[in-house]
């Protein structure tokens, strides 16, 4: 049996942390955190910043969708925090989400049979566009 936690209001927890001596990053790294750029994190580590975060994320997603990047790479723009998060680490959980066009599923019954029969073959480029893998973040 599994348990999935729900989102919690973390603003009161953040205030508690500041009460116990946590300093905001804006005080420590004023040049890194500016309004005209987003911090870029790879697997939770700051690797730099980018002035066009949405374009950067879109370009990275295009690489992933074209098969030039691992299909399990997660790219997320967090506008509230000014972050671009890229996750390539192992142990993450993904769920397939079936794509639908004009109310008709792209995945047909024969596709499901083919996928069940070929357990060791890679998912073809054509089949990648029928499903979207959703990263279930903790």
PDB file of C-alpha atoms in Angstrom, residues 107-124 127:
ATOM      1  CA  UNK A 107      -2.828   5.047 -28.459  1.00  0.00           C
ATOM      2  CA  UNK A 108      -4.873   2.279 -30.045  1.00  0.00           C
ATOM      3  CA  UNK A 109      -5.451  -1.252 -28.773  1.00  0.00           C
ATOM      4  CA  UNK A 110      -2.851  -2.711 -31.147  1.00  0.00           C
ATOM      5  CA  UNK A 111      -0.229  -0.299 -29.741  1.00  0.00           C
ATOM      6  CA  UNK A 112      -0.894  -1.609 -26.226  1.00  0.00           C
ATOM      7  CA  UNK A 113      -0.522  -5.217 -27.434  1.00  0.00           C
ATOM      8  CA  UNK A 114       2.770  -4.344 -29.171  1.00  0.00           C
ATOM      9  CA  UNK A 115       4.130  -2.661 -26.044  1.00  0.00           C
ATOM     10  CA  UNK A 116       3.215  -5.675 -23.908  1.00  0.00           C
ATOM     11  CA  UNK A 117       4.980  -8.033 -26.325  1.00  0.00           C
ATOM     12  CA  UNK A 118       8.253  -6.103 -26.572  1.00  0.00           C
ATOM     13  CA  UNK A 119       9.508  -5.752 -23.027  1.00  0.00           C
ATOM     14  CA  UNK A 120      13.175  -5.101 -23.877  1.00  0.00           C
ATOM     15  CA  UNK A 121      12.921  -2.828 -26.919  1.00  0.00           C
ATOM     16  CA  UNK A 122      13.098   0.930 -26.622  1.00  0.00           C
ATOM     17  CA  UNK A 123      10.010   3.034 -27.132  1.00  0.00           C
ATOM     18  CA  UNK A 124      10.147   4.311 -30.715  1.00  0.00           C
ATOM     19  CA  UNK A 127       5.279   6.002 -29.871  1.00  0.00           C
TER      20      UNK A 127
END
